[in-house]
Amino acid sequence: MDGQNRTVTEKWEPAGPRKQIARRNFWAWVLHQALYRVGWQFKMEATMIAGLVSYLSSSPAIIGIFSTASSIGRCAGPFLVTPWVDRSPLKKRCVLWLWAGVVVSWGAGAVYFWLPQAEDRAAALWWFFITYSLFFTFLGCAGVAQGALLGKIIPAGRRGSALSAAHTISGPVNLLAILGVYSLLRSGAFPTPRNYAFSFTVTTFLFVLSGLAIVRAHEKPSDCRDGSAGLRARLRYARKMVDTNRDYRILLLIQILLGFGGGALSFYTAYGKQVGSIHDSNVLLATFLQVLFQSSAAAFLGRVADRRGNRAVIRSLLWVEAMTPVSTVLTATLFPGTPAYLLVYCMVGLRFPVFDVITNYLLEIVPQEDHALALGTANTILLVTVGSPLILGMIAGYAGYPVIMLTAAAILCAAAIAAFYLGEPRARASATTRL
């Protein structure tokens, strides 16, 4: 049960057929993630989604409702599918089924915004809310299966390199694609809301390709888990896992704090629009800057995580995360109505790899056979944070955006402080080897 003592960093030096399988798995995962990242840029929460929702409704509370819905989907879905993923001997099969739900739900939203009915903002808001909620429910479920598959097909010492490779590939593609779409949308060929329909259609197509990429991964079937254990037994096992693994407990606390503080992300674009710094014509420019910093940071920090450990990268990025909402207040107050506000999106991109690195850290501190349960528990426990965007939206409606930004910054600072108490599993593994 104690993953701290059982988990060691594997040396990635297979030979013969195993080397070919390892290489194929590595590049199948990299391509899967690269295509996913490229597709995601055309539906970013801080730019495209916030821009669309603010177009459909000017109420900060509505923005908070959308963020709350996505959080509920991400957290509630894993609770339902974790037993299935946990028992399944082939995690890839789970990924593919759940990814199909991701594609269909987002594709339905994209199709709607091409239709004349999308001109009715109230009806479009409801339809998008439904497809958006379904999308994040499937995505949360797929995340558990993806993590469990990653833990099986790529060794711990190569997961950071896989992250770097995916962003090295997707980064330049993203930048060129976003520049092209930015020019096209500025030409007026796709007036709102068809500009969002175009972007979401690109997302759907790339998500389809991302699912096809993972088909090439070769996975050795796992031993079947006990399928007769009921919900109560699994909850007891999860509680025991939390009680006996100190690093896992701290990581859960960090993720909860990130869930509360991260609720401010949905309001960055709305805040920028309020001070006159963000408008429809430069939403994609903000996306471009976010992608540039995101890709550069991930391409570099993934390899750093392999060399120095995931803990060091987590600690650094959490401080960037904490300073991001502070940057919104500073730029909006000191330089209202100017491009200085775009600095916020640079910081959003810079801190983005923290979520991948946290997953890689979790896969190191928990035994492989418990990966699905650990990931599912980590996602489900975030249900306590789902009301954060809604509460922040209500506060913003009364007290203004600066208040919620500084509140989020204080919460995220607490997460950064908690990260100093995380252990380094690679150092323990080295010490055990010397003994």
Short mmCIF file of C-alpha atoms in Angstrom, two decimals:
data_model
loop_
_atom_site.label_atom_id
_atom_site.label_comp_id
_atom_site.label_asym_id
_atom_site.label_seq_id
_atom_site.Cartn_x
_atom_site.Cartn_y
_atom_site.Cartn_z
CA MET A 1 0.00 0.00 0.00
CA ASP A 2 2.83 2.43 0.71
CA GLY A 3 3.54 3.77 -2.75
CA GLN A 4 6.42 5.87 -1.40
CA ASN A 5 8.54 2.79 -0.86
CA ARG A 6 7.28 0.65 -3.72
CA THR A 7 7.62 3.12 -6.59
CA VAL A 8 10.99 3.46 -8.31
CA THR A 9 12.01 5.30 -11.44
CA GLU A 10 12.41 2.85 -14.25
CA LYS A 11 15.42 3.02 -16.52
CA TRP A 12 14.21 3.21 -20.08
CA GLU A 13 16.58 0.74 -21.74
CA PRO A 14 14.51 -2.13 -23.15
CA ALA A 15 16.09 -4.35 -25.77
CA GLY A 16 14.92 -6.08 -28.93
CA PRO A 17 11.15 -6.24 -29.48
CA ARG A 18 10.55 -4.50 -26.16
CA LYS A 19 12.51 -1.51 -27.42
CA GLN A 20 10.35 -1.29 -30.53
CA ILE A 21 7.17 -1.53 -28.46
CA ALA A 22 8.45 1.10 -26.03
CA ARG A 23 9.28 3.45 -28.89
CA ARG A 24 5.90 2.88 -30.53
CA ASN A 25 4.09 3.52 -27.24
CA PHE A 26 6.11 6.66 -26.62
CA TRP A 27 5.29 8.20 -29.99
CA ALA A 28 1.67 7.02 -29.96
CA TRP A 29 1.20 8.85 -26.66
CA VAL A 30 3.10 11.92 -27.87
CA LEU A 31 0.98 12.15 -31.03
CA HIS A 32 -2.22 11.62 -29.03
CA GLN A 33 -1.31 14.46 -26.70
CA ALA A 34 0.05 16.73 -29.44
CA LEU A 35 -3.15 16.54 -31.48
CA TYR A 36 -5.20 17.01 -28.32
CA ARG A 37 -3.18 20.12 -27.41
CA VAL A 38 -3.52 21.60 -30.88
CA GLY A 39 -7.27 21.02 -30.80
CA TRP A 40 -7.58 22.49 -27.33
CA GLN A 41 -6.12 25.84 -28.37
CA PHE A 42 -9.28 26.54 -30.37
CA LYS A 43 -11.49 26.15 -27.29
CA MET A 44 -9.35 27.59 -24.50
CA GLU A 45 -11.28 28.41 -21.33
CA ALA A 46 -9.58 31.76 -20.73
CA THR A 47 -10.09 33.02 -24.28
CA MET A 48 -12.48 31.20 -26.64
CA ILE A 49 -14.95 29.85 -24.06
CA ALA A 50 -14.93 32.99 -21.93
CA GLY A 51 -15.33 35.07 -25.09
CA LEU A 52 -18.29 33.03 -26.35
CA VAL A 53 -20.08 32.93 -23.00
CA SER A 54 -19.60 36.68 -22.49
CA TYR A 55 -21.04 37.19 -26.00
CA LEU A 56 -24.09 35.07 -25.17
CA SER A 57 -24.53 36.65 -21.73
CA SER A 58 -22.86 39.63 -20.05
CA SER A 59 -23.53 38.36 -16.52
CA PRO A 60 -20.45 37.31 -14.48
CA ALA A 61 -22.71 34.81 -12.70
CA ILE A 62 -23.37 32.99 -16.00
CA ILE A 63 -19.63 32.66 -16.57
CA GLY A 64 -19.38 31.20 -13.08
CA ILE A 65 -22.18 28.73 -13.82
CA PHE A 66 -20.34 27.42 -16.88
CA SER A 67 -17.14 26.98 -14.93
CA THR A 68 -19.06 25.22 -12.18
CA ALA A 69 -20.68 22.88 -14.71
CA SER A 70 -17.29 21.95 -16.17
CA SER A 71 -15.92 21.30 -12.69
CA ILE A 72 -18.86 19.09 -11.75
CA GLY A 73 -18.44 17.09 -14.94
CA ARG A 74 -14.71 16.62 -14.44
CA CYS A 75 -15.19 15.49 -10.83
CA ALA A 76 -18.44 13.51 -10.87
CA GLY A 77 -17.66 11.54 -14.01
CA PRO A 78 -14.52 9.84 -12.65
CA PHE A 79 -16.47 8.68 -9.58
CA LEU A 80 -18.71 6.64 -11.89
CA VAL A 81 -16.11 5.20 -14.27
CA THR A 82 -13.13 4.59 -11.96
CA PRO A 83 -14.31 1.06 -10.95
CA TRP A 84 -14.66 0.12 -14.63
CA VAL A 85 -11.22 1.50 -15.53
CA ASP A 86 -9.70 -0.05 -12.40
CA ARG A 87 -11.01 -3.54 -13.26
CA SER A 88 -10.34 -3.37 -16.99
CA PRO A 89 -7.21 -5.29 -18.05
CA LEU A 90 -6.85 -2.96 -21.07
CA LYS A 91 -6.87 0.74 -20.19
CA LYS A 92 -6.57 1.72 -23.87
CA ARG A 93 -10.02 0.31 -24.55
CA CYS A 94 -11.44 2.54 -21.80
CA VAL A 95 -9.65 5.57 -23.23
CA LEU A 96 -11.08 5.00 -26.70
CA TRP A 97 -14.69 4.58 -25.55
CA LEU A 98 -14.55 7.65 -23.36
CA TRP A 99 -12.74 9.69 -26.00
CA ALA A 100 -15.58 8.95 -28.42
CA GLY A 101 -17.91 10.67 -25.94
CA VAL A 102 -15.54 13.66 -25.80
CA VAL A 103 -15.59 14.02 -29.60
CA VAL A 104 -19.35 13.59 -30.06
CA SER A 105 -20.33 16.03 -27.31
CA TRP A 106 -18.02 18.79 -28.51
CA GLY A 107 -18.90 18.15 -32.15
CA ALA A 108 -22.59 18.64 -31.36
CA GLY A 109 -21.82 22.08 -29.96
CA ALA A 110 -19.74 23.01 -33.00
CA VAL A 111 -22.49 22.00 -35.43
CA TYR A 112 -25.10 24.09 -33.62
CA PHE A 113 -23.17 27.34 -34.00
CA TRP A 114 -23.15 26.89 -37.77
CA LEU A 115 -26.97 26.87 -37.79
CA PRO A 116 -29.22 29.94 -38.09
CA GLN A 117 -30.72 29.05 -34.70
CA ALA A 118 -27.45 30.11 -33.08
CA GLU A 119 -28.43 33.73 -33.68
CA ASP A 120 -30.87 33.34 -30.78
CA ARG A 121 -28.47 33.97 -27.92
CA ALA A 122 -30.71 32.58 -25.20
CA ALA A 123 -31.29 29.28 -27.04
CA ALA A 124 -27.61 29.06 -28.02
CA LEU A 125 -26.62 29.58 -24.40
CA TRP A 126 -28.75 26.63 -23.27
CA TRP A 127 -27.55 24.34 -26.04
CA PHE A 128 -23.93 25.18 -25.43
CA PHE A 129 -24.39 24.67 -21.70
CA ILE A 130 -25.64 21.11 -22.32
CA THR A 131 -22.91 20.10 -24.77
CA TYR A 132 -20.24 21.86 -22.68
CA SER A 133 -21.31 19.97 -19.55
CA LEU A 134 -21.34 16.62 -21.38
CA PHE A 135 -17.95 17.33 -22.88
CA PHE A 136 -16.30 17.93 -19.53
CA THR A 137 -18.01 14.91 -18.00
CA PHE A 138 -16.52 12.65 -20.68
CA LEU A 139 -13.20 14.48 -20.49
CA GLY A 140 -12.98 13.93 -16.73
CA CYS A 141 -13.72 10.24 -17.22
CA ALA A 142 -11.18 9.98 -20.04
CA GLY A 143 -8.56 11.64 -17.84
CA VAL A 144 -8.66 8.72 -15.39
CA ALA A 145 -8.26 6.19 -18.19
CA GLN A 146 -5.51 8.24 -19.86
CA GLY A 147 -3.52 8.47 -16.65
CA ALA A 148 -3.87 4.74 -15.98
CA LEU A 149 -2.73 4.00 -19.54
CA LEU A 150 0.20 6.41 -19.28
CA GLY A 151 1.32 4.68 -16.08
CA LYS A 152 1.41 1.35 -17.94
CA ILE A 153 2.99 2.19 -21.29
CA ILE A 154 5.61 4.85 -20.47
CA PRO A 155 8.17 4.55 -17.61
CA ALA A 156 8.38 7.27 -14.97
CA GLY A 157 11.72 8.57 -16.22
CA ARG A 158 10.33 9.19 -19.71
CA ARG A 159 6.97 10.81 -18.95
CA GLY A 160 8.44 14.28 -18.77
CA SER A 161 10.15 13.72 -22.12
CA ALA A 162 6.82 12.62 -23.57
CA LEU A 163 5.28 15.87 -22.32
CA SER A 164 8.12 17.88 -23.86
CA ALA A 165 7.92 16.05 -27.18
CA ALA A 166 4.16 16.56 -27.43
CA HIS A 167 4.48 20.30 -26.90
CA THR A 168 7.53 20.59 -29.13
CA ILE A 169 5.41 19.16 -31.94
CA SER A 170 2.17 20.94 -31.13
CA GLY A 171 3.69 24.32 -30.24
CA PRO A 172 4.79 25.49 -33.72
CA VAL A 173 1.66 23.98 -35.29
CA ASN A 174 -0.51 25.82 -32.79
CA LEU A 175 1.19 29.14 -33.37
CA LEU A 176 0.90 28.96 -37.15
CA ALA A 177 -2.69 27.71 -37.04
CA ILE A 178 -3.81 30.39 -34.60
CA LEU A 179 -2.17 33.12 -36.68
CA GLY A 180 -4.00 31.82 -39.75
CA VAL A 181 -7.35 31.65 -38.00
CA TYR A 182 -6.75 35.04 -36.39
CA SER A 183 -6.22 36.61 -39.83
CA LEU A 184 -9.26 34.82 -41.23
CA LEU A 185 -11.57 35.91 -38.43
CA ARG A 186 -10.36 39.52 -38.57
CA SER A 187 -11.29 39.58 -42.25
CA GLY A 188 -14.96 39.31 -41.28
CA ALA A 189 -15.55 36.09 -43.22
CA PHE A 190 -16.90 34.44 -40.05
CA PRO A 191 -18.99 36.90 -37.99
CA THR A 192 -19.86 35.98 -34.41
CA PRO A 193 -20.97 33.30 -33.51
CA ARG A 194 -19.68 31.53 -36.63
CA ASN A 195 -16.12 32.44 -35.65
CA TYR A 196 -16.59 30.17 -32.63
CA ALA A 197 -18.25 27.50 -34.81
CA PHE A 198 -15.19 27.47 -37.05
CA SER A 199 -12.77 27.16 -34.13
CA PHE A 200 -14.83 24.42 -32.45
CA THR A 201 -15.01 22.46 -35.70
CA VAL A 202 -11.22 22.49 -35.90
CA THR A 203 -11.14 21.24 -32.32
CA THR A 204 -13.51 18.36 -33.12
CA PHE A 205 -11.48 17.25 -36.14
CA LEU A 206 -8.20 17.25 -34.22
CA PHE A 207 -9.77 15.39 -31.29
CA VAL A 208 -10.81 12.66 -33.74
CA LEU A 209 -7.21 12.35 -34.95
CA SER A 210 -6.00 12.33 -31.35
CA GLY A 211 -8.19 9.32 -30.58
CA LEU A 212 -6.92 7.49 -33.65
CA ALA A 213 -3.30 8.08 -32.61
CA ILE A 214 -3.69 6.19 -29.34
CA VAL A 215 -4.94 3.11 -31.21
CA ARG A 216 -1.32 2.35 -32.11
CA ALA A 217 -0.24 1.98 -28.48
CA HIS A 218 0.59 -1.57 -27.41
CA GLU A 219 -0.60 -2.43 -23.92
CA LYS A 220 0.05 -5.62 -22.01
CA PRO A 221 -3.17 -6.72 -20.25
CA SER A 222 -3.17 -6.18 -16.50
CA ASP A 223 -4.22 -8.75 -13.96
CA CYS A 224 -7.95 -8.43 -13.40
CA ARG A 225 -8.90 -6.61 -10.23
CA ASP A 226 -11.56 -7.94 -7.89
CA GLY A 227 -14.80 -7.14 -9.69
CA SER A 228 -17.03 -8.12 -6.76
CA ALA A 229 -15.89 -5.32 -4.48
CA GLY A 230 -18.70 -2.87 -3.97
CA LEU A 231 -18.67 0.90 -3.70
CA ARG A 232 -18.22 0.84 0.08
CA ALA A 233 -15.18 -1.44 -0.18
CA ARG A 234 -13.59 0.76 -2.81
CA LEU A 235 -14.17 3.87 -0.72
CA ARG A 236 -12.51 2.16 2.25
CA TYR A 237 -9.55 1.21 0.07
CA ALA A 238 -9.23 4.78 -1.22
CA ARG A 239 -9.33 6.12 2.34
CA LYS A 240 -6.63 3.66 3.37
CA MET A 241 -4.52 4.80 0.42
CA VAL A 242 -4.87 8.41 1.55
CA ASP A 243 -4.09 7.55 5.18
CA THR A 244 -0.91 5.61 4.40
CA ASN A 245 0.63 7.83 1.71
CA ARG A 246 1.71 11.24 3.04
CA ASP A 247 2.69 12.67 -0.35
CA TYR A 248 -0.64 11.64 -1.83
CA ARG A 249 -2.46 13.47 0.99
CA ILE A 250 -0.47 16.64 0.37
CA LEU A 251 -1.04 16.36 -3.37
CA LEU A 252 -4.80 16.10 -2.80
CA LEU A 253 -4.66 19.25 -0.65
CA ILE A 254 -2.75 21.08 -3.38
CA GLN A 255 -5.29 20.03 -6.00
CA ILE A 256 -8.17 21.20 -3.81
CA LEU A 257 -6.53 24.60 -3.36
CA LEU A 258 -5.87 24.76 -7.11
CA GLY A 259 -9.54 23.97 -7.68
CA PHE A 260 -10.65 26.88 -5.49
CA GLY A 261 -8.08 29.38 -6.72
CA GLY A 262 -8.29 28.27 -10.33
CA GLY A 263 -11.93 29.29 -10.46
CA ALA A 264 -10.73 32.81 -11.30
CA LEU A 265 -9.44 31.62 -14.69
CA SER A 266 -12.90 31.93 -16.23
CA PHE A 267 -13.01 35.65 -15.44
CA TYR A 268 -9.69 36.80 -16.94
CA THR A 269 -11.19 37.62 -20.33
CA ALA A 270 -14.34 39.19 -18.85
CA TYR A 271 -12.17 41.37 -16.60
CA GLY A 272 -10.05 42.37 -19.60
CA LYS A 273 -13.17 43.29 -21.55
CA GLN A 274 -14.42 45.41 -18.66
CA VAL A 275 -11.25 47.52 -18.63
CA GLY A 276 -11.21 47.75 -22.43
CA SER A 277 -8.09 45.63 -22.98
CA ILE A 278 -9.71 42.51 -24.46
CA HIS A 279 -12.27 42.40 -27.27
CA ASP A 280 -13.31 39.92 -29.95
CA SER A 281 -10.64 41.07 -32.39
CA ASN A 282 -7.74 40.23 -30.07
CA VAL A 283 -9.08 37.15 -28.28
CA LEU A 284 -7.11 34.95 -30.65
CA LEU A 285 -4.03 37.11 -30.15
CA ALA A 286 -4.31 36.39 -26.44
CA THR A 287 -4.63 32.72 -27.34
CA PHE A 288 -1.49 32.95 -29.47
CA LEU A 289 0.54 34.34 -26.57
CA GLN A 290 -0.86 31.76 -24.18
CA VAL A 291 0.06 28.92 -26.54
CA LEU A 292 3.54 30.33 -27.15
CA PHE A 293 4.37 30.37 -23.45
CA GLN A 294 2.56 27.11 -22.76
CA SER A 295 4.44 25.20 -25.46
CA SER A 296 7.81 26.71 -24.58
CA ALA A 297 7.38 26.00 -20.88
CA ALA A 298 6.19 22.42 -21.36
CA ALA A 299 8.89 21.61 -23.94
CA PHE A 300 11.56 22.74 -21.48
CA LEU A 301 10.11 21.78 -18.09
CA GLY A 302 9.13 18.23 -19.09
CA ARG A 303 12.80 17.31 -19.51
CA VAL A 304 13.68 19.19 -16.33
CA ALA A 305 11.13 17.05 -14.49
CA ASP A 306 12.81 13.88 -15.80
CA ARG A 307 16.24 15.09 -14.65
CA ARG A 308 15.42 16.78 -11.35
CA GLY A 309 12.08 15.21 -10.45
CA ASN A 310 8.49 16.38 -10.82
CA ARG A 311 8.44 17.93 -7.35
CA ALA A 312 10.88 20.73 -8.25
CA VAL A 313 8.82 21.74 -11.29
CA ILE A 314 5.54 21.61 -9.34
CA ARG A 315 6.94 23.97 -6.70
CA SER A 316 8.05 26.55 -9.26
CA LEU A 317 4.88 26.48 -11.35
CA LEU A 318 2.58 26.82 -8.37
CA TRP A 319 4.14 30.20 -7.59
CA VAL A 320 3.54 31.27 -11.19
CA GLU A 321 -0.06 30.08 -10.77
CA ALA A 322 -0.42 32.19 -7.62
CA MET A 323 0.94 35.33 -9.28
CA THR A 324 -1.29 35.07 -12.37
CA PRO A 325 -4.46 36.60 -10.84
CA VAL A 326 -2.28 39.29 -9.25
CA SER A 327 -1.06 40.22 -12.73
CA THR A 328 -4.66 40.83 -13.85
CA VAL A 329 -5.20 43.42 -11.12
CA LEU A 330 -1.86 45.13 -11.68
CA THR A 331 -2.17 45.46 -15.45
CA ALA A 332 -5.86 46.41 -15.34
CA THR A 333 -5.22 49.05 -12.66
CA LEU A 334 -1.96 50.51 -13.90
CA PHE A 335 -2.50 50.17 -17.66
CA PRO A 336 -6.29 50.02 -18.33
CA GLY A 337 -7.33 49.67 -21.95
CA THR A 338 -3.82 48.80 -23.15
CA PRO A 339 -2.23 45.60 -24.51
CA ALA A 340 -0.38 45.23 -21.18
CA TYR A 341 -3.24 42.98 -20.07
CA LEU A 342 -1.99 40.35 -22.53
CA LEU A 343 0.76 39.62 -19.99
CA VAL A 344 -1.90 37.70 -18.08
CA TYR A 345 -2.23 35.17 -20.90
CA CYS A 346 1.54 34.74 -21.03
CA MET A 347 1.48 33.72 -17.37
CA VAL A 348 -1.53 31.45 -17.90
CA GLY A 349 0.46 29.63 -20.57
CA LEU A 350 3.64 29.52 -18.50
CA ARG A 351 1.95 27.80 -15.55
CA PHE A 352 -0.05 25.36 -17.72
CA PRO A 353 2.31 22.31 -17.48
CA VAL A 354 1.71 22.08 -13.72
CA PHE A 355 -1.33 19.83 -14.27
CA ASP A 356 0.59 17.30 -16.39
CA VAL A 357 3.50 17.31 -13.96
CA ILE A 358 1.16 16.76 -11.00
CA THR A 359 -0.28 13.71 -12.78
CA ASN A 360 3.22 12.38 -13.46
CA TYR A 361 4.12 12.89 -9.80
CA LEU A 362 0.99 11.03 -8.69
CA LEU A 363 1.86 8.10 -10.95
CA GLU A 364 5.26 7.90 -9.23
CA ILE A 365 4.08 7.94 -5.63
CA VAL A 366 1.28 5.37 -6.10
CA PRO A 367 1.76 1.71 -7.17
CA GLN A 368 0.74 0.99 -10.77
CA GLU A 369 -2.14 -1.26 -9.80
CA ASP A 370 -3.68 1.65 -7.87
CA HIS A 371 -3.23 4.33 -10.54
CA ALA A 372 -6.85 4.39 -11.72
CA LEU A 373 -8.23 4.50 -8.19
CA ALA A 374 -5.76 7.21 -7.14
CA LEU A 375 -6.57 9.36 -10.18
CA GLY A 376 -10.30 8.83 -9.77
CA THR A 377 -10.14 9.74 -6.09
CA ALA A 378 -8.07 12.86 -6.83
CA ASN A 379 -10.63 14.03 -9.40
CA THR A 380 -13.71 13.15 -7.37
CA ILE A 381 -12.50 14.91 -4.22
CA LEU A 382 -12.43 18.13 -6.25
CA LEU A 383 -16.23 18.15 -6.05
CA VAL A 384 -15.77 20.28 -2.93
CA THR A 385 -14.40 23.04 -5.18
CA VAL A 386 -17.07 23.07 -7.90
CA GLY A 387 -18.91 26.01 -6.40
CA SER A 388 -15.82 28.23 -6.53
CA PRO A 389 -16.45 29.83 -9.97
CA LEU A 390 -20.12 30.38 -9.12
CA ILE A 391 -19.26 32.05 -5.82
CA LEU A 392 -16.52 34.11 -7.43
CA GLY A 393 -18.92 35.18 -10.17
CA MET A 394 -21.46 36.35 -7.61
CA ILE A 395 -18.81 38.22 -5.66
CA ALA A 396 -17.55 39.85 -8.86
CA GLY A 397 -21.07 41.05 -9.58
CA TYR A 398 -21.16 42.91 -6.26
CA ALA A 399 -17.55 43.75 -5.38
CA GLY A 400 -15.80 43.73 -8.74
CA TYR A 401 -13.20 41.54 -10.40
CA PRO A 402 -10.14 42.74 -8.41
CA VAL A 403 -11.58 41.31 -5.19
CA ILE A 404 -11.97 37.79 -6.60
CA MET A 405 -8.55 37.92 -8.26
CA LEU A 406 -6.75 38.75 -5.04
CA THR A 407 -8.78 36.15 -3.14
CA ALA A 408 -7.77 33.50 -5.69
CA ALA A 409 -4.12 34.58 -5.40
CA ALA A 410 -4.14 34.06 -1.62
CA ILE A 411 -5.58 30.54 -2.02
CA LEU A 412 -3.03 29.64 -4.69
CA CYS A 413 -0.19 30.91 -2.49
CA ALA A 414 -1.32 28.36 0.11
CA ALA A 415 -1.02 25.62 -2.54
CA ALA A 416 2.51 26.75 -3.39
CA ILE A 417 3.48 26.65 0.29
CA ALA A 418 2.01 23.14 0.67
CA ALA A 419 4.20 21.93 -2.20
CA PHE A 420 7.30 22.48 -0.06
CA TYR A 421 6.18 19.51 2.07
CA LEU A 422 6.09 17.05 -0.85
CA GLY A 423 8.70 14.30 -0.82
CA GLU A 424 10.88 13.32 -3.77
CA PRO A 425 10.21 9.65 -4.65
CA ARG A 426 13.35 9.39 -6.80
CA ALA A 427 15.60 10.33 -3.90
CA ARG A 428 14.00 7.61 -1.76
CA ALA A 429 14.32 5.11 -4.57
CA SER A 430 18.03 5.92 -4.92
CA ALA A 431 18.55 5.55 -1.18
CA THR A 432 16.78 2.19 -1.19
CA THR A 433 18.96 1.01 -4.10
CA ARG A 434 22.17 1.97 -2.24
CA LEU A 435 21.02 0.05 0.82
#
